[in-house]
Coordinates of C-alpha atoms in Angstrom, one line a residue:
Chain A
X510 CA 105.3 102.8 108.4
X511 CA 105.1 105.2 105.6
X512 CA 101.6 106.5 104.5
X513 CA 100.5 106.6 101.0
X514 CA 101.9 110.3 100.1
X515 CA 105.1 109.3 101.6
X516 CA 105.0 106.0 99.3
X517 CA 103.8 108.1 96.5
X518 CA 107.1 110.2 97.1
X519 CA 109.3 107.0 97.2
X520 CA 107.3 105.5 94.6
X521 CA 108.7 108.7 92.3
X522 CA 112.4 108.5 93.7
X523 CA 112.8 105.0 93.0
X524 CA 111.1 105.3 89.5
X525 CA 113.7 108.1 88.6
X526 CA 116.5 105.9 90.1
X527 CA 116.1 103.0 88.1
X528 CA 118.7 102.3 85.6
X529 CA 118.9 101.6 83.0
X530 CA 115.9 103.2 82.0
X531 CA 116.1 103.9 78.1
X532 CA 115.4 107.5 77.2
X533 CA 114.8 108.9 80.3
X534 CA 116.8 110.4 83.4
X535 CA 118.2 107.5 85.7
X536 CA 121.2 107.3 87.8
X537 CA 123.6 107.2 85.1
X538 CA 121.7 109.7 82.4
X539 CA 120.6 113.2 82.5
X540 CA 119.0 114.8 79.5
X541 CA 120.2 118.6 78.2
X542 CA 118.2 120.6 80.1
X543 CA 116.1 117.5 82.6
X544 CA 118.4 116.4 85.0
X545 CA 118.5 114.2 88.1
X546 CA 118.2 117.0 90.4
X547 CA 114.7 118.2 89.2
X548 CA 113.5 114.7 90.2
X549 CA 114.4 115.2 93.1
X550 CA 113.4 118.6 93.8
X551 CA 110.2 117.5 92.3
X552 CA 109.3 114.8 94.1
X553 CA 110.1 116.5 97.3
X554 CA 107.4 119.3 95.8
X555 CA 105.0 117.1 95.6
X556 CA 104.3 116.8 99.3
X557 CA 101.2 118.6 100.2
X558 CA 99.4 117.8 96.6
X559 CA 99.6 114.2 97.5
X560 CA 98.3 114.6 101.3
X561 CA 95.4 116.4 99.8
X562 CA 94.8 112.9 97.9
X563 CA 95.7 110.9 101.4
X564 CA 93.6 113.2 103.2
X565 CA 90.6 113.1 101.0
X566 CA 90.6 116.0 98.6
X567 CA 88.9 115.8 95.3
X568 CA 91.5 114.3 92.9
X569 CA 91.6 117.9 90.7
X570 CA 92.7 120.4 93.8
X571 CA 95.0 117.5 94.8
X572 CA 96.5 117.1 91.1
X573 CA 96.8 120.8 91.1
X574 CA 98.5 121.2 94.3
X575 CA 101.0 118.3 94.0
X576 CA 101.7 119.7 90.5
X577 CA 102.8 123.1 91.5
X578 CA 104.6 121.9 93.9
X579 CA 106.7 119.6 91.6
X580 CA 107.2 122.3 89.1
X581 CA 108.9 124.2 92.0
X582 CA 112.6 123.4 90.3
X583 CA 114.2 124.5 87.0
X584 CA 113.6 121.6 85.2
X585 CA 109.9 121.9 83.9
X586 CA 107.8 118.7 83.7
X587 CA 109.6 116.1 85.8
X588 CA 106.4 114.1 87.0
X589 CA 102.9 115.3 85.5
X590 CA 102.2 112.3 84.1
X591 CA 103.2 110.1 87.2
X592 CA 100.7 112.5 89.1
X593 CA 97.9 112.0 87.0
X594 CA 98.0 108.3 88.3
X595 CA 99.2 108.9 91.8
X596 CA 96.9 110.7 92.8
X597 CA 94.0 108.8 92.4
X598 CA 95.5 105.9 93.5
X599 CA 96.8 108.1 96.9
X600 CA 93.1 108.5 97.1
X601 CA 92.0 105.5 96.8
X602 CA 94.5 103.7 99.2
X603 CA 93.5 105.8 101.6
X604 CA 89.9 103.3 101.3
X605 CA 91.7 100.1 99.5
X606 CA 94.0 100.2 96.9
X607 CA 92.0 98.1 94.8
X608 CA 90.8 98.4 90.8
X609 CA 87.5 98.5 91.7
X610 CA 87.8 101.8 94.6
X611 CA 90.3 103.3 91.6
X612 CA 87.7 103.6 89.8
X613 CA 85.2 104.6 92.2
X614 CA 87.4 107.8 92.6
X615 CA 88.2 108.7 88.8
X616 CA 84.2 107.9 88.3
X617 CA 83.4 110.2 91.0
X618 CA 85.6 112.7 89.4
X619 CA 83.6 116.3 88.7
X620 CA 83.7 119.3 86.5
X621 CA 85.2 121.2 89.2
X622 CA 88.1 118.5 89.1
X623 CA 88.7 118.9 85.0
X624 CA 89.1 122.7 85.5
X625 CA 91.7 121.8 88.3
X626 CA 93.4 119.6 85.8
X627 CA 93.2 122.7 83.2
X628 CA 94.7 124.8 85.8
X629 CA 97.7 122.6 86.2
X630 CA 98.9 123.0 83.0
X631 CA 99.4 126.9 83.4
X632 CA 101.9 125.4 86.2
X633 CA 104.1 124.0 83.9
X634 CA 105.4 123.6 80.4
X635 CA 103.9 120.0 79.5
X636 CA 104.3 118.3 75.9
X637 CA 100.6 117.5 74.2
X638 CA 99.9 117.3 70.9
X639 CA 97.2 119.1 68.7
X640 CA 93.6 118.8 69.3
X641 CA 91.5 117.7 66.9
X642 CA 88.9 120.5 65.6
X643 CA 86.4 119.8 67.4
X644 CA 88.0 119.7 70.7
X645 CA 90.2 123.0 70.0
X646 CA 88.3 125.2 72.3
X647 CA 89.4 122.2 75.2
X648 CA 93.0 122.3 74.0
X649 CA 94.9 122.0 77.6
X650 CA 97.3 124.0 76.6
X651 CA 94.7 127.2 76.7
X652 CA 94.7 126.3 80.8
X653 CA 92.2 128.0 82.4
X654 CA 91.2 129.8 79.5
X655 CA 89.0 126.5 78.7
X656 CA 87.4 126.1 81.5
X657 CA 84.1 127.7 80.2
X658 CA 83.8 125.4 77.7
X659 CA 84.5 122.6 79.7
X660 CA 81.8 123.7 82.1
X661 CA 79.2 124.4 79.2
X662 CA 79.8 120.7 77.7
X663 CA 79.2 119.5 81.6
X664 CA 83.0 117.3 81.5
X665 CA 84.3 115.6 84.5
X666 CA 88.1 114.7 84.6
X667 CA 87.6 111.4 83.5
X668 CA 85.6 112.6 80.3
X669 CA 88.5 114.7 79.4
X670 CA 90.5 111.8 79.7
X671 CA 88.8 109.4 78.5
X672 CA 88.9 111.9 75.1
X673 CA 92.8 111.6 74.7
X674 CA 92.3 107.5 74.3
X675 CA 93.6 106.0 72.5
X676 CA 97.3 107.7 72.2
X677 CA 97.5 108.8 75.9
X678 CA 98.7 105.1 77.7
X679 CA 97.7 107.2 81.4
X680 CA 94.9 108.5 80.1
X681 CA 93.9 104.6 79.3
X682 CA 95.1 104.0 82.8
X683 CA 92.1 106.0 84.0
X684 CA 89.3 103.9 81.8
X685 CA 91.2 100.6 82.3
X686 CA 90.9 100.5 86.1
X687 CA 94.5 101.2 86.1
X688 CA 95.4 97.7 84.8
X689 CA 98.9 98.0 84.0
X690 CA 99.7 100.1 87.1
X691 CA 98.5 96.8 88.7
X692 CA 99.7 94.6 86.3
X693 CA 103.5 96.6 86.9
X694 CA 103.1 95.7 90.7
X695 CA 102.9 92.2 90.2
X696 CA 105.9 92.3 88.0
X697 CA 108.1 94.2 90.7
X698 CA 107.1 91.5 93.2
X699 CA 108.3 89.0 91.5
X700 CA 110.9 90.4 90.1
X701 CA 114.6 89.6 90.5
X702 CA 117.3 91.8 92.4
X703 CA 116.9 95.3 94.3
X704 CA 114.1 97.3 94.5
X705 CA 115.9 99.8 91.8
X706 CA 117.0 96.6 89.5
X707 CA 113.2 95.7 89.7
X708 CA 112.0 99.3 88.4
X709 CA 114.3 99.2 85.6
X710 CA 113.2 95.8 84.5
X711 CA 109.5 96.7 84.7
X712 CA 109.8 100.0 83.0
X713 CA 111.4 97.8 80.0
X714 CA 108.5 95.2 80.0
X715 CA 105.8 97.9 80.0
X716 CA 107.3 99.4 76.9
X717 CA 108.1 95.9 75.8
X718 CA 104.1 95.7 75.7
X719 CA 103.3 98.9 74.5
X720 CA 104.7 101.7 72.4
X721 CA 104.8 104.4 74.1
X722 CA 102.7 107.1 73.7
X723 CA 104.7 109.9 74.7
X724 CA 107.7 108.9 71.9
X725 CA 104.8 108.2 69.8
X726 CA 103.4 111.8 70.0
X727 CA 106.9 113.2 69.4
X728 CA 108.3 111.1 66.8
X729 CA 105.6 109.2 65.4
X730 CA 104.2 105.8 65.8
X731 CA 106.9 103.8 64.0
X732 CA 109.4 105.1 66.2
X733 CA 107.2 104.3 69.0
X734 CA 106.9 100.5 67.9
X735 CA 110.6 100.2 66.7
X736 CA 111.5 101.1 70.8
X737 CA 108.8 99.1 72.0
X738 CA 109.8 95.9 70.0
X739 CA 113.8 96.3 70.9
X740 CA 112.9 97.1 74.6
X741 CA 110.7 93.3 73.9
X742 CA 114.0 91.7 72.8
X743 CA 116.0 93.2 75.9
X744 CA 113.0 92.6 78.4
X745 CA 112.2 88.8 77.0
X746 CA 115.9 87.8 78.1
X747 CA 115.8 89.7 81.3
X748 CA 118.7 91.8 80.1
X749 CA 118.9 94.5 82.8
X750 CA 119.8 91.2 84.9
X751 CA 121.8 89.5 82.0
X752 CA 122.7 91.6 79.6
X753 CA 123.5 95.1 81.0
X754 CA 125.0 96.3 78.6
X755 CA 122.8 95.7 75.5
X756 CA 120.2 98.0 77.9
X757 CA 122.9 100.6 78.8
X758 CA 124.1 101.0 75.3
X759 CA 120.3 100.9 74.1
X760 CA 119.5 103.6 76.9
X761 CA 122.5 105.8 75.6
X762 CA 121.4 105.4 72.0
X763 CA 117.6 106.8 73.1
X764 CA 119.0 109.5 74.9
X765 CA 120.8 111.0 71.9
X766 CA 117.9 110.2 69.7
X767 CA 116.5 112.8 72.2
X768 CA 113.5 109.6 72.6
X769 CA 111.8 109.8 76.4
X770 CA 109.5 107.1 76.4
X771 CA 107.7 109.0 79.6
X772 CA 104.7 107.5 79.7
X773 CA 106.3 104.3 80.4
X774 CA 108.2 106.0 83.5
X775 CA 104.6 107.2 84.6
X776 CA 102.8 103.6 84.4
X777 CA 105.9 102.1 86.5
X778 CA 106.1 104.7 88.9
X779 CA 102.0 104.3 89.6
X780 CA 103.1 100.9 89.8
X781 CA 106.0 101.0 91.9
X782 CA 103.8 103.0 94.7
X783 CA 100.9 100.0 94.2
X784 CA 103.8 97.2 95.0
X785 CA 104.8 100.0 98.4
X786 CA 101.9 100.5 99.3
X787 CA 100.7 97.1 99.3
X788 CA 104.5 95.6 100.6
X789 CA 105.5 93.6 97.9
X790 CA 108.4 95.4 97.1
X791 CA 110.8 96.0 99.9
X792 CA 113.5 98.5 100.6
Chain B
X1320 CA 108.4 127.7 98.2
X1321 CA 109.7 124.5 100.3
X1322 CA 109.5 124.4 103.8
X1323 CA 112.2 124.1 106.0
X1324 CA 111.1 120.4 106.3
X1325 CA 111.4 120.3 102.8
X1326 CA 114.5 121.9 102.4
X1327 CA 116.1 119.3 104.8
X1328 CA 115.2 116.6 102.4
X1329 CA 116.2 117.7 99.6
X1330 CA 119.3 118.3 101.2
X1331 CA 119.7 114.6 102.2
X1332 CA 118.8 113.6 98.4
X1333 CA 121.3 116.2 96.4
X1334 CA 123.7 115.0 99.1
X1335 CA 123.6 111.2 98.4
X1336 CA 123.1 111.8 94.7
X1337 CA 126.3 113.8 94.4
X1338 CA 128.4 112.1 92.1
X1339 CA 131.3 111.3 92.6
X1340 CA 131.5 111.4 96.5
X1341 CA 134.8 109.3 97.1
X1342 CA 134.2 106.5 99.6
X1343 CA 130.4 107.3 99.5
X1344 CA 127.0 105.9 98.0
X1345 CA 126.6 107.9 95.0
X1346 CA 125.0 108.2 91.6
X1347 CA 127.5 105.1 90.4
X1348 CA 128.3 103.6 93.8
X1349 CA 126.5 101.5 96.1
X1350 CA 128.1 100.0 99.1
X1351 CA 127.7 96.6 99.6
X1352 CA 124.5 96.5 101.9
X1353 CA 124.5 100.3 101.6
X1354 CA 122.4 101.0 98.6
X1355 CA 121.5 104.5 97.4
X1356 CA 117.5 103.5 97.3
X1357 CA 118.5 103.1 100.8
X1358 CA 119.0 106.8 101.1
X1359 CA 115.7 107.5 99.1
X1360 CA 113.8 105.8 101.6
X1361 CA 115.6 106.7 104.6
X1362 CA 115.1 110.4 103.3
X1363 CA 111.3 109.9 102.8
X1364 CA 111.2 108.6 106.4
X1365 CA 112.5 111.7 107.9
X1366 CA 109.5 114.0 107.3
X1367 CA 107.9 113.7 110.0
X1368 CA 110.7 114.3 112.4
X1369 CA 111.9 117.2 110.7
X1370 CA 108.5 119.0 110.6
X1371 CA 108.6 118.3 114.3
X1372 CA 111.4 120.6 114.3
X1373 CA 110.0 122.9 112.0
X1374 CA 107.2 123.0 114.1
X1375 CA 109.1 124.4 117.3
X1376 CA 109.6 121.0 118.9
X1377 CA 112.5 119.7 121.4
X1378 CA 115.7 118.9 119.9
X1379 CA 115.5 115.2 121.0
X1380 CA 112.1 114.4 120.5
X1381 CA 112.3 115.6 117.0
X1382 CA 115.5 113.9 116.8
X1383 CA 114.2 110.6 117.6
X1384 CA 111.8 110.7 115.5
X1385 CA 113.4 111.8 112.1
X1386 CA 115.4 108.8 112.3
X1387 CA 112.9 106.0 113.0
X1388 CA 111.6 107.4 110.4
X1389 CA 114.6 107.5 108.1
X1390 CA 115.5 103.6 109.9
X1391 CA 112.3 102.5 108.2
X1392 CA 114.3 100.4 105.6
X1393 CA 116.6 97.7 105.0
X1394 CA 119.8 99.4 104.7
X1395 CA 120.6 100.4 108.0
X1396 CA 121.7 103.9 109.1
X1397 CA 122.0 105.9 106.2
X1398 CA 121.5 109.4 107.4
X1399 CA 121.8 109.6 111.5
X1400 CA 124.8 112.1 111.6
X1401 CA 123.2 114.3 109.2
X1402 CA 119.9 114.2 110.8
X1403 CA 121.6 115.1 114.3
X1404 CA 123.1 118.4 111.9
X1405 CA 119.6 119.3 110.3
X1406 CA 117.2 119.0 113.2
X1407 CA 118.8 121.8 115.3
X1408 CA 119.1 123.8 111.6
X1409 CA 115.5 123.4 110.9
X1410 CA 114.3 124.3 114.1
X1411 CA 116.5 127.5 113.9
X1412 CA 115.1 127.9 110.2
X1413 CA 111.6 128.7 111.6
X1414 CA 113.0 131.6 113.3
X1415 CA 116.6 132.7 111.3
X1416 CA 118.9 130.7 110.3
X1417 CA 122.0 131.8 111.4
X1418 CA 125.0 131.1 113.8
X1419 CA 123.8 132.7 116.4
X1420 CA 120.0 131.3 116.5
X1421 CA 121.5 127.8 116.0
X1422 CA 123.6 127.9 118.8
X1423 CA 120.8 129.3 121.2
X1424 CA 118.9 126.2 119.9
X1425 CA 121.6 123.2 120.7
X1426 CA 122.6 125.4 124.1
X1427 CA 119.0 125.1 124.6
X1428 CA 119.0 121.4 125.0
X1429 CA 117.7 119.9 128.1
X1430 CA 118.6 116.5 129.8
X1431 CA 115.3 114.9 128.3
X1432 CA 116.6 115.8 124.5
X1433 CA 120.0 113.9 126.1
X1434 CA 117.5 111.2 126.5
X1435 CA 115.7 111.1 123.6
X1436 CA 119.1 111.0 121.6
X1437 CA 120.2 107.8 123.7
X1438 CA 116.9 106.0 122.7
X1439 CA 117.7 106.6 119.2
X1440 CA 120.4 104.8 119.4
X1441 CA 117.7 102.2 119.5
X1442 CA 116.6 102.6 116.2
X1443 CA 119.4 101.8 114.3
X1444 CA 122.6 100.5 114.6
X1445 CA 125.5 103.7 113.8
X1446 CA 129.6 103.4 114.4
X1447 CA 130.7 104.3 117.2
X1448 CA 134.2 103.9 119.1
X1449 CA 134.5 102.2 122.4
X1450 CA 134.1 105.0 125.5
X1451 CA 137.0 106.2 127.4
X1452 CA 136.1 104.0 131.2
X1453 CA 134.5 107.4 132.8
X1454 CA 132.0 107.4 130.0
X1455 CA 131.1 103.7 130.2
X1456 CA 127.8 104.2 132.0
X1457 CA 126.9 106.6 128.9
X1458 CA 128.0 104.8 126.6
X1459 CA 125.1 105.5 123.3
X1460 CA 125.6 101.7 122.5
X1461 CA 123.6 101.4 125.7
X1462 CA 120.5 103.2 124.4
X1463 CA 117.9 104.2 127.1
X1464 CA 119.7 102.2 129.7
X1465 CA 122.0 105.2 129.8
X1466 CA 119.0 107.3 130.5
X1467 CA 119.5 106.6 134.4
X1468 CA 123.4 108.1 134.5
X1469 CA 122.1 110.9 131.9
X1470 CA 119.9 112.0 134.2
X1471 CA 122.3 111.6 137.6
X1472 CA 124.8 113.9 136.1
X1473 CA 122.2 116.2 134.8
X1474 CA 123.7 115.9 130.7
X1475 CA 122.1 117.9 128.3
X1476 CA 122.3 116.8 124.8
X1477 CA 124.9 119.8 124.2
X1478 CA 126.9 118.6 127.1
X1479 CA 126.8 114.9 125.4
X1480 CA 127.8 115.7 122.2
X1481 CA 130.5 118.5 123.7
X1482 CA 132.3 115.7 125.3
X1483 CA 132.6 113.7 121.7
X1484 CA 134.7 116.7 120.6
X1485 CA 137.2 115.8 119.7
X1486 CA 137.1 112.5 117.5
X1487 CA 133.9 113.3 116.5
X1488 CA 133.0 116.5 113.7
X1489 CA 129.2 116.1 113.8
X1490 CA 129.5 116.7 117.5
X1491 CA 132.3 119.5 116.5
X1492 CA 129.5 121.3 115.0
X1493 CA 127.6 121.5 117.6
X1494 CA 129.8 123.3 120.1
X1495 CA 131.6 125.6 117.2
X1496 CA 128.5 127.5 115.8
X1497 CA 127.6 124.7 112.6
X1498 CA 131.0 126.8 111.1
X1499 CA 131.6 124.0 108.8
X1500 CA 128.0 123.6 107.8
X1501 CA 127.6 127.4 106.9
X1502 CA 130.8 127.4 105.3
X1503 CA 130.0 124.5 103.2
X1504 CA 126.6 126.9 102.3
X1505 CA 129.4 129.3 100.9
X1506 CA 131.0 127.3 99.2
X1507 CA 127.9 125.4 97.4
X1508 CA 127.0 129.0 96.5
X1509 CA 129.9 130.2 94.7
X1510 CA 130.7 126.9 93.0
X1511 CA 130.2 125.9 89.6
X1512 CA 127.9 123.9 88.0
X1513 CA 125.1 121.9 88.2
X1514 CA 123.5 121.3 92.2
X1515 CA 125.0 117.7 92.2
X1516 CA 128.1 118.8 90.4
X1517 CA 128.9 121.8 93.3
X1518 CA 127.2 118.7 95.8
X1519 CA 130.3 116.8 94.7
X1520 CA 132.9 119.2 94.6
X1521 CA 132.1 120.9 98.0
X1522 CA 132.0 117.5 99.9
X1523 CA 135.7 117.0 98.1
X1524 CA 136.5 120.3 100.0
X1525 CA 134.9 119.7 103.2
X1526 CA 137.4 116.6 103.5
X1527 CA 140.3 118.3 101.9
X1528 CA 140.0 120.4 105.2
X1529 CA 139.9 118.2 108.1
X1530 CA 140.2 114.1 108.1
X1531 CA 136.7 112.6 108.3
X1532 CA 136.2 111.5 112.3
X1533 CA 134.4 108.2 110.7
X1534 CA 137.1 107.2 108.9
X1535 CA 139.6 107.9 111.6
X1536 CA 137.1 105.8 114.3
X1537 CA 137.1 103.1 111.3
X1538 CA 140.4 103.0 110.1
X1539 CA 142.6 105.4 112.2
X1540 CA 143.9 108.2 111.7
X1541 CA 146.6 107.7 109.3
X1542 CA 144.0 106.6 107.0
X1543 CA 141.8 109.7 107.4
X1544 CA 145.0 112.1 107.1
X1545 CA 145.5 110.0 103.7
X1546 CA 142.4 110.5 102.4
X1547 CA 141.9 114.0 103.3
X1548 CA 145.3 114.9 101.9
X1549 CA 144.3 113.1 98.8
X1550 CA 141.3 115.1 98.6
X1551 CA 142.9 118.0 99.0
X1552 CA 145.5 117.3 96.2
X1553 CA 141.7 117.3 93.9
X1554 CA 140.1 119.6 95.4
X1555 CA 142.6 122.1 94.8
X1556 CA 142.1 122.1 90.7
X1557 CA 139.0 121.2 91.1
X1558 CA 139.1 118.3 89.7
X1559 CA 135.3 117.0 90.1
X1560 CA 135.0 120.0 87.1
X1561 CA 138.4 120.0 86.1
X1562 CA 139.5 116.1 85.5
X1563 CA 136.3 113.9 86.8
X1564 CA 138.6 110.5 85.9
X1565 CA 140.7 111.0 89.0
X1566 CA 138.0 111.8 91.1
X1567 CA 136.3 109.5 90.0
X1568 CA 139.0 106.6 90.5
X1569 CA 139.4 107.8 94.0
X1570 CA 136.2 107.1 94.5
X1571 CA 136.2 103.4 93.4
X1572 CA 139.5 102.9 95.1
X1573 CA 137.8 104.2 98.5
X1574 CA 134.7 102.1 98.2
X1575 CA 137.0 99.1 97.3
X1576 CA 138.9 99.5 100.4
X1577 CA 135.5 100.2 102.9
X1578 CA 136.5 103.6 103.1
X1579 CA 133.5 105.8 104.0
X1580 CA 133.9 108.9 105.0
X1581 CA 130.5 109.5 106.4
X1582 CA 131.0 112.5 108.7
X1583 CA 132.0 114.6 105.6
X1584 CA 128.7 113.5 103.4
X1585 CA 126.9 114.8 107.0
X1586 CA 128.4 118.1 106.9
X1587 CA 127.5 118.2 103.0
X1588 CA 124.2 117.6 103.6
X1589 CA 124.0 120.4 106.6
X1590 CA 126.0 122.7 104.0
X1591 CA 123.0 121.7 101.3
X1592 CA 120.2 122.3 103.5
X1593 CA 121.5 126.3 104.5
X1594 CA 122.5 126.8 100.8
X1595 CA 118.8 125.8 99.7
X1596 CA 117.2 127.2 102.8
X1597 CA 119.0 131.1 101.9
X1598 CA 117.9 130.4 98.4
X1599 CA 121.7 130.3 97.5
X1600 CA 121.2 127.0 95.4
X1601 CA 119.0 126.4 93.0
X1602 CA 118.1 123.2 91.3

C-alpha cells in the first residue's frame, strides 16, 4: 500500500513517462537543456515536501519544502506546477480526497502560506509572465522580497492565486475545486491500455479542452488554441491508441517549436495521483 | 542533499531509464509483461525498506521489506537483485561507503537476516536455477519453509549467498568486496555524457566483462558468452556515444529473443547508487 506522498511521487514519474506527450519530456523526448533525468531526480526530491502535506503541514511550508527538494538536479523547473496541485491534494487525502476537503485546505490557506509560496520561487528559475501594475510590488519573481506587501494587503495563498485567473489553468485548479484534476481521473479509469498509454491520452484530452496556459504565456494565445484544437483532432480519434504516429510526429513538431504545453502535464499528473490514490488506475 | 535512501532510488530509476540497455526494459523497450512503469512503481515501493537500512537496521529485515515494497505492483520482480546490492550499500552509506565498511556489513549478517531473505522469496516470484541435491532443503523457492534447515546449519545470509558463487554475480558481490559495483562508480564517473547516456554505456561495459549469471541460468552459457562478447565488441568504441544504431539493434534483437540480462542492469544500479552517493554523478 503506498501512502499519498508515495502516490504523489508515482503520480509524477508516470506523468513524465507518458508518451507521447506533445511538447514536453516523455520517454522518447528530451528538451535542450530539460531532460528525462531531472524528472527523475526531481521527483525523488520531492519526498519530504510531500510528507509535510501527508503529515499535516500547512500547504505553504509543504510546497516550499517539496520544491527545494525537486529543484535538487541540474535541470531547473521540472515539477512546480505539478506541486502546486499535489500538495493540497496530499493534504487533503490524508482526510478524503474529495472536491469539497480540496477546498477546505486551499480555503484554509494563510498569509504565512503565500509567503511560503513566494519563497519557493527563490528555489528555482520558474517561467511567469509580467504583472500587471497594480500587482508589481507582488511580482513572484521578487520572492521573498514581496512578502511585506503581501502581509500588508492581508493575502492568503489562494488570494494570490486566485489573482493569476484567468491565464494560470492550476491557478483555476485551486478556485475550481480542482475539477479537471478530478475530471483527468475519471478519464484515466476508463481509459484504454497501460497505466502510461492512459497518461498520454489524458494529457491530450486536457489540452484538447483547453489551451494551455503555459504555451499561451510564451507564445501567445493563438498558438495556444492552434495546439489545443490539433491535440482535439488527435484526442477525438483516440490517436495515441490508433494513430501513433500522427501524435509522435505532432509531439516532435512541438518540441522543435520549443512549445511545452506544461500546465497540461501539471493538471494530469494531479490527476494521475487522484486515479492512485483512489485505485482506479492500476500498475 | 538526498539521503542515502534517496540516492538508492534514484539509482534504480537512471538505471531502468538508461537507454539503450540491450535485452533490458528501457526508455524504448518494454518486455512483454515487464513494463518500465513497472520499475517506476516498483522503485517508489522501496522507500521504506531502504530507509530501514539507512536507518541502521538488519540486513534482512530491511531487505524484506524494500521489496514488498517494490512487489507492490503488477509486473512482477523488477528490482530484487538490485535491492539485495543496495541495502547492504545504504546501510554502509550511513557510516562510509567503502569496500571495507560494506564488507563488515554483509560479514555482519546473522542467521535471522538468512531468514528474512528466504521469506522474501515470498513476495515475488524471481529466476532461480534448480539446487544442486545438498541444497534442496534450502532451496529460496521454498521461502520460510527453509527457515527450519537455515537455522539447523546456523547460515548467515553471507554464507547463503557465498554458496551461489559461482553462477550467480549478485551473490559474487557479496563475497568480493561490491568490486564490480565500485568499479561500475568509476566508470559512470569518467564517462561521457548525459547520466542516462553514461547509465547506458557503463551497463554495456559491465557485460562486456563477465557473461550475465541470468542469462546463463536462462539460456546457458553459450548464450551469455555470446552476448557478453557482443557487448564487448560495442563497448569497446563506445558505441552507445559513438554509433547508437548498433546498440541500439542489439538491443531489439535481445528483447526479441527473451534475452535479459538482469544481473548486469543490478550491478548498474549498485554502480549508480555509489556514483550518486560520492557525488561523482550529477544529474
Amino acid at each position: 500500500m503506498r501512502t499519498p506522498a508515495q502516490n504523489a511521487q508515482l503520480a509524477l514519474l508516470l506523468e513524465v513517462a507518458g508518451t507521447p506527450k506533445p511538447g514536453n519530456v516523455d520517454r522518447r523526448r528530451d528538451l535542450e537543456d530539460l531532460r528525462f533525468e531531472h524528472f527523475l531526480a526531481g521527483t525523488i526530491g520531492t519526498q519530504r515536501g510531500l510528507e509535510m502535506a501527508e503529515n499535516g503541514a500547512a500547504v505553504g511550508p509543504a510546497f516550499e519544502r517539496a520544491v527545494a527538494g525537486m529543484a535538487d538536479q541540474r535541470g531547473g523547473n521540472t515539477q512546480f506546477g505539478a506541486l502546486l496541485l499535489l500538495v493540497p491534494l496530499v493534504r487533503a487525502a490524508a482526510e478524503d480526497l474529495s472536491p469539497p476537503v480540496v477546498e477546505s485546505v486551499v480555503e484554509g490557506t494563510t498569509v504565512a502560506d503565500a509567503a511560503a509560496f513566494y519563497s519557493a520561487f527563490e528555489r528555482v528559475d520558474v517561467f511567469v509572465s509580467e504583472p500587471p501594475a497594480e500587482m508589481e510590488p507582488l511580482d513572484v519573481r521578487r520572492g521573498a522580497d514581496a512578502i511585506p506587501a503581501l502581509e500588508e494587503r492581508g493575502l492568503t495563498l489562494l488570494d494570490v492565486l486566485a489573482a493569476g485567473v484567468p491565464g494560470d489553468d492550476v491557478a483555476r485548479e485551486w478556485v475550481r475545486g480542482f475539477e479537471r484534476s478530478f475530471t483527468a481521473a475519471e478519464r484515466l479509469a476508463s481509459a484504454d491500455g497501460t497505466a502510461l498509454d492512459r497518461s498520454a491520452a489524458v494529457f491530450l484530452s486536457l489540452l484538447a479542452d483547453r489551451p494551455d496556459t503555459l504555451v499561451a504565456k510564451q507564445h501567445g494565445r493563438d498558438v495556444a488554441r492552434e495546439v489545443s484544437r490539433r491535440a482535439a483532432d488527435l484526442s477525438e480519434r483516440d490517436a495515441v491508441r490508433t494513430d501513433r504516429e500522427a501524435v509522435e510526429s505532432f509531439a516532435d513538431e512541438l518540441v522543435e517549436r520549443g512549445i511545452n504545453p506544461g500546465t497540461t502535464a501539471d493538471v494530469t499528473a494531479a490527476g494521475l495521483f487522484v486515479a492512485l490514490e483512489r485505485e482506479v488506475l492500476e500498475v
